[in-house]
Tab-separated table of C-alpha atoms in Angstrom:
chain	number	residue	atom	x	y	z
A	1	MET	CA	-18.130	-1.568	-5.256
A	2	ALA	CA	-15.786	-5.147	-5.041
A	3	ARG	CA	-17.023	-8.028	-6.860
A	4	LYS	CA	-15.743	-11.517	-6.932
A	5	ASP	CA	-13.268	-11.846	-9.321
A	6	ASP	CA	-13.771	-13.864	-12.496
A	7	ALA	CA	-11.313	-15.473	-13.652
A	8	ARG	CA	-12.371	-15.780	-16.599
A	9	CYS	CA	-12.558	-12.608	-18.229
A	10	PRO	CA	-9.456	-11.395	-19.448
A	11	SER	CA	-9.581	-7.560	-18.949
A	12	ALA	CA	-7.045	-4.138	-19.207
A	13	VAL	CA	-4.374	-4.128	-17.384
A	14	VAL	CA	-5.628	-0.861	-14.786
A	15	ALA	CA	-2.363	0.799	-14.134
A	16	ALA	CA	-3.996	3.981	-12.703
A	17	TYR	CA	-7.606	4.261	-10.922
A	18	ARG	CA	-9.770	7.012	-9.111
A	19	LEU	CA	-10.155	7.666	-5.636
A	20	ARG	CA	-12.937	10.193	-5.362
A	21	ASP	CA	-9.572	13.727	-5.397
A	22	ALA	CA	-6.956	10.842	-6.071
A	23	VAL	CA	-5.662	9.228	-8.642
A	24	TYR	CA	-4.282	5.646	-7.158
A	25	LEU	CA	-1.370	4.237	-8.742
A	26	ASN	CA	-1.457	0.026	-9.556
A	27	LEU	CA	1.827	-0.982	-10.043
A	28	THR	CA	1.318	-5.052	-9.089
A	29	ASN	CA	-0.002	-7.309	-7.132
A	30	ARG	CA	2.885	-9.395	-5.140
A	31	CYS	CA	3.206	-8.870	-2.016
A	32	THR	CA	5.561	-9.513	0.969
A	33	LEU	CA	3.444	-9.787	3.169
A	34	ARG	CA	-0.500	-12.102	2.748
A	35	CYS	CA	-2.552	-9.579	4.980
A	36	ARG	CA	-5.610	-11.654	6.924
A	37	PHE	CA	-7.771	-8.983	5.973
A	38	CYS	CA	-6.619	-8.020	2.209
A	39	PRO	CA	-9.560	-7.599	-0.257
A	40	LYS	CA	-7.748	-10.249	-2.266
A	41	PHE	CA	-7.567	-13.048	-0.138
A	42	HIS	CA	-10.997	-12.640	-0.474
A	43	GLY	CA	-11.957	-12.510	-3.230
A	44	LEU	CA	-11.873	-9.257	-4.087
A	45	TRP	CA	-9.562	-7.087	-6.807
A	46	THR	CA	-12.337	-4.310	-7.932
A	47	VAL	CA	-12.502	-1.356	-6.381
A	48	GLY	CA	-15.357	0.639	-7.735
A	49	GLU	CA	-15.059	0.176	-11.574
A	50	ALA	CA	-11.276	-0.059	-11.524
A	51	ARG	CA	-9.991	-4.108	-11.427
A	52	LEU	CA	-6.950	-4.881	-10.152
A	53	ARG	CA	-5.827	-8.253	-10.788
A	54	LEU	CA	-2.168	-7.990	-12.814
A	55	ARG	CA	-0.202	-11.214	-13.901
A	56	THR	CA	3.201	-10.575	-13.364
A	57	ALA	CA	3.489	-10.010	-17.196
A	58	ASP	CA	1.344	-7.881	-17.395
A	59	GLU	CA	2.677	-5.128	-14.787
A	60	PRO	CA	2.351	-2.487	-16.517
A	61	ALA	CA	5.122	-0.160	-17.135
A	62	ALA	CA	6.568	3.844	-15.635
A	63	ALA	CA	5.982	5.041	-18.817
A	64	THR	CA	2.511	3.299	-19.110
A	65	VAL	CA	1.915	4.121	-15.318
A	66	ILE	CA	2.333	8.172	-16.020
A	67	GLN	CA	0.802	8.177	-19.334
A	68	ALA	CA	-2.275	6.475	-17.212
A	69	ALA	CA	-1.962	8.560	-14.123
A	70	ARG	CA	-2.425	12.137	-16.191
A	71	ALA	CA	-4.820	10.282	-18.942
A	72	GLU	CA	-7.147	10.127	-15.098
A	73	GLY	CA	-7.553	15.021	-15.326
A	74	PRO	CA	-6.855	17.190	-12.115
A	75	CYS	CA	-6.603	15.125	-8.688
A	76	THR	CA	-5.849	16.215	-5.514
A	77	GLU	CA	-2.808	13.641	-4.787
A	78	TYR	CA	-0.550	9.832	-7.003
A	79	VAL	CA	-1.154	7.427	-4.213
A	80	PHE	CA	0.845	4.348	-4.633
A	81	CYS	CA	-1.212	1.730	-4.075
A	82	GLY	CA	-3.139	-1.207	-5.583
A	83	LEU	CA	-3.714	-4.967	-3.786
A	84	GLY	CA	-0.119	-5.462	-4.100
A	85	GLU	CA	3.043	-3.309	-2.687
A	86	PRO	CA	3.962	-0.584	-4.946
A	87	THR	CA	8.148	-1.440	-3.584
A	88	THR	CA	8.500	-5.074	-4.649
A	89	ARG	CA	8.805	-2.752	-8.042
A	90	TRP	CA	11.964	-0.579	-6.546
A	91	SER	CA	13.229	1.477	-9.777
A	92	THR	CA	9.681	1.020	-12.013
A	93	LEU	CA	7.906	2.771	-8.381
A	94	LEU	CA	11.013	6.124	-8.354
A	95	THR	CA	11.019	6.650	-12.134
A	96	VAL	CA	6.805	7.048	-12.074
A	97	ALA	CA	7.481	9.190	-9.112
A	98	ALA	CA	10.022	11.675	-10.722
A	99	GLY	CA	7.952	11.070	-14.283
A	100	LEU	CA	4.839	13.145	-12.034
A	101	ARG	CA	6.347	15.501	-9.869
A	102	VAL	CA	6.347	17.705	-12.868
A	103	GLU	CA	2.803	17.772	-12.191
A	104	GLY	CA	3.402	19.926	-9.269
A	105	ARG	CA	1.176	17.059	-7.298
A	106	PRO	CA	1.444	15.754	-3.922
A	107	ILE	CA	2.440	12.586	-4.178
A	108	ARG	CA	1.987	9.327	-1.515
A	109	LEU	CA	3.594	5.854	-0.865
A	110	ASN	CA	1.305	3.466	0.790
A	111	THR	CA	3.467	0.928	1.780
A	112	ASP	CA	4.149	-2.035	4.232
A	113	GLY	CA	7.911	-0.667	5.537
A	114	LEU	CA	9.502	-2.918	3.962
A	115	ALA	CA	11.302	-2.164	0.613
A	116	SER	CA	14.931	-1.768	2.433
A	117	LEU	CA	15.045	-5.224	3.829
A	118	VAL	CA	13.334	-6.779	0.808
A	119	GLN	CA	15.980	-4.900	-1.989
A	120	GLY	CA	18.715	-5.377	1.010
A	121	ARG	CA	20.099	-2.171	1.804
A	122	ASP	CA	18.910	1.806	2.711
A	123	VAL	CA	16.158	2.561	0.427
A	124	VAL	CA	14.506	5.526	2.330
A	125	PRO	CA	17.194	8.207	1.079
A	126	GLU	CA	16.539	7.159	-2.005
A	127	LEU	CA	12.430	8.716	-1.635
A	128	ALA	CA	13.998	11.847	-0.918
A	129	GLY	CA	12.369	15.268	-3.512
A	130	LEU	CA	10.386	12.161	-4.410
A	131	ILE	CA	7.602	11.177	-2.366
A	132	ASP	CA	5.425	13.776	0.507
A	133	HIS	CA	3.556	11.357	2.261
A	134	VAL	CA	4.309	8.158	3.582
A	135	SER	CA	1.910	5.990	4.572
A	136	ILE	CA	3.056	2.849	6.560
A	137	SER	CA	0.906	-0.413	7.289
A	138	LEU	CA	2.056	-0.153	11.080
A	139	ASN	CA	-1.325	-2.800	11.747
A	140	ALA	CA	-0.154	-3.819	15.283
A	141	ALA	CA	1.320	-3.486	18.587
A	142	ASP	CA	3.789	-6.212	18.724
A	143	GLU	CA	6.181	-8.530	16.645
A	144	ARG	CA	3.629	-11.083	17.143
A	145	ALA	CA	-0.034	-9.566	16.666
A	146	TYR	CA	1.675	-8.670	13.500
A	147	GLU	CA	3.193	-11.801	11.739
A	148	HIS	CA	-0.862	-13.372	13.445
A	149	LEU	CA	-2.235	-10.526	10.912
A	150	CYS	CA	0.329	-10.353	8.205
A	151	ARG	CA	2.307	-12.892	7.597
A	152	PRO	CA	5.213	-11.721	6.373
A	153	SER	CA	7.206	-13.777	4.044
A	154	ARG	CA	11.293	-12.764	5.404
A	155	ALA	CA	11.556	-12.984	9.363
A	156	GLY	CA	12.916	-9.385	10.927
A	157	SER	CA	9.849	-8.005	9.213
A	158	TYR	CA	8.484	-6.240	12.435
A	159	ALA	CA	11.523	-4.710	13.225
A	160	ALA	CA	12.521	-3.602	9.341
A	161	MET	CA	8.541	-2.298	8.652
A	162	LEU	CA	9.652	0.105	12.389
A	163	ALA	CA	13.208	1.221	11.267
A	164	PHE	CA	11.978	1.880	7.682
A	165	ALA	CA	9.149	4.278	9.615
A	166	ALA	CA	11.778	5.529	12.631
A	167	ARG	CA	14.720	6.385	9.524
A	168	ALA	CA	11.556	8.530	6.444
A	169	ARG	CA	10.886	11.120	8.931
A	170	ALA	CA	14.661	12.606	7.248
A	171	PHE	CA	14.133	12.127	3.528
A	172	VAL	CA	10.210	13.058	3.533
A	173	PRO	CA	8.084	15.409	5.221
A	174	ARG	CA	5.022	13.435	6.119
A	175	VAL	CA	5.117	9.875	7.733
A	176	THR	CA	2.131	7.790	9.416
A	177	LEU	CA	1.362	4.226	10.406
A	178	THR	CA	-0.999	3.332	10.245
A	179	ALA	CA	-3.781	-0.018	11.842
A	180	ILE	CA	-7.176	-1.390	11.143
A	181	ALA	CA	-9.841	-0.757	13.984
A	182	GLY	CA	-11.958	-4.183	14.145
A	183	LEU	CA	-8.945	-6.674	14.030
A	184	GLU	CA	-9.006	-8.988	16.946
A	185	GLY	CA	-5.719	-8.458	19.102
A	186	VAL	CA	-5.180	-4.997	17.368
A	187	ASP	CA	-4.858	-2.380	20.557
A	188	LEU	CA	-5.435	0.769	18.409
A	189	ASP	CA	-3.949	3.258	22.040
A	190	ALA	CA	-0.481	1.358	21.352
A	191	CYS	CA	-0.321	1.573	18.030
A	192	ALA	CA	-0.617	5.413	18.390
A	193	ARG	CA	1.676	5.901	20.918
A	194	MET	CA	4.466	3.330	19.491
A	195	ALA	CA	4.054	6.432	16.484
A	196	ARG	CA	4.656	9.377	18.923
A	197	GLU	CA	7.051	7.581	20.500
A	198	LEU	CA	8.495	7.653	16.840
A	199	GLY	CA	7.954	10.796	16.486
A	200	VAL	CA	5.093	10.369	13.837
A	201	ALA	CA	1.463	10.827	12.454
A	202	PHE	CA	-0.881	7.240	13.354
A	203	ARG	CA	-4.332	6.846	11.190
A	204	ALA	CA	-6.918	4.090	12.246
A	205	ARG	CA	-8.620	2.943	9.548
A	206	PRO	CA	-12.193	0.622	9.759
A	207	LEU	CA	-11.751	-3.100	8.153
A	208	GLU	CA	-14.106	-2.812	5.326
A	209	SER	CA	-13.901	-4.483	1.509
A	210	THR	CA	-12.884	-3.087	-1.178
A	211	ASP	CA	-16.564	-1.754	-1.240
A	212	GLY	CA	-16.824	-0.240	2.497
A	213	ARG	CA	-18.951	-3.621	3.455
A	214	SER	CA	-17.578	-5.452	6.382
A	215	PHE	CA	-15.821	-8.940	6.418
A	216	ARG	CA	-14.640	-11.732	8.250
A	217	VAL	CA	-11.149	-12.421	8.590
A	218	ARG	CA	-10.288	-15.747	8.362
């Protein structure tokens, strides 16, 4: 259940947490976007019983994430997804993925698709053999709606995200674009068509907080 964060109450760093049958990996709260629908911008930092707020100084080392993930026990998949963009810690992400490959479970990356833009080079080939599924937040069928909803910090983010998705097909077995149903100005049919044109899958996600309750985008 998601709760309003209380900065006066410190808690241990959560490097991995379980949702249903998957184990999620919490690398950072930093992000290249400031999405209006992100739970943390509504004061929600807790998923289930896991408090995911991280100061930059507290971001867990790769070995810590691997150990925490294994401590969660058997799972259907590992997922890079917290309340930040995991690719902002690119080398850590790759090290963790390599360390968890020996577990023999699928590894998914939930991302905004801006890693190559942020890193200043084409990083997609580095995912080969490490990541089984990349889920990319499309969120809008045109750049204007994307910039309104996602508030990117870098120019050219929308085009860079689409290029990342197209490039990922050659190096990752499964690629999915996602958009959130219920957001004003989001044309889900158009988003689905874009995914088909890129040759990747599409999934619509509900507009909800981390505890499953709706909240108003501001």
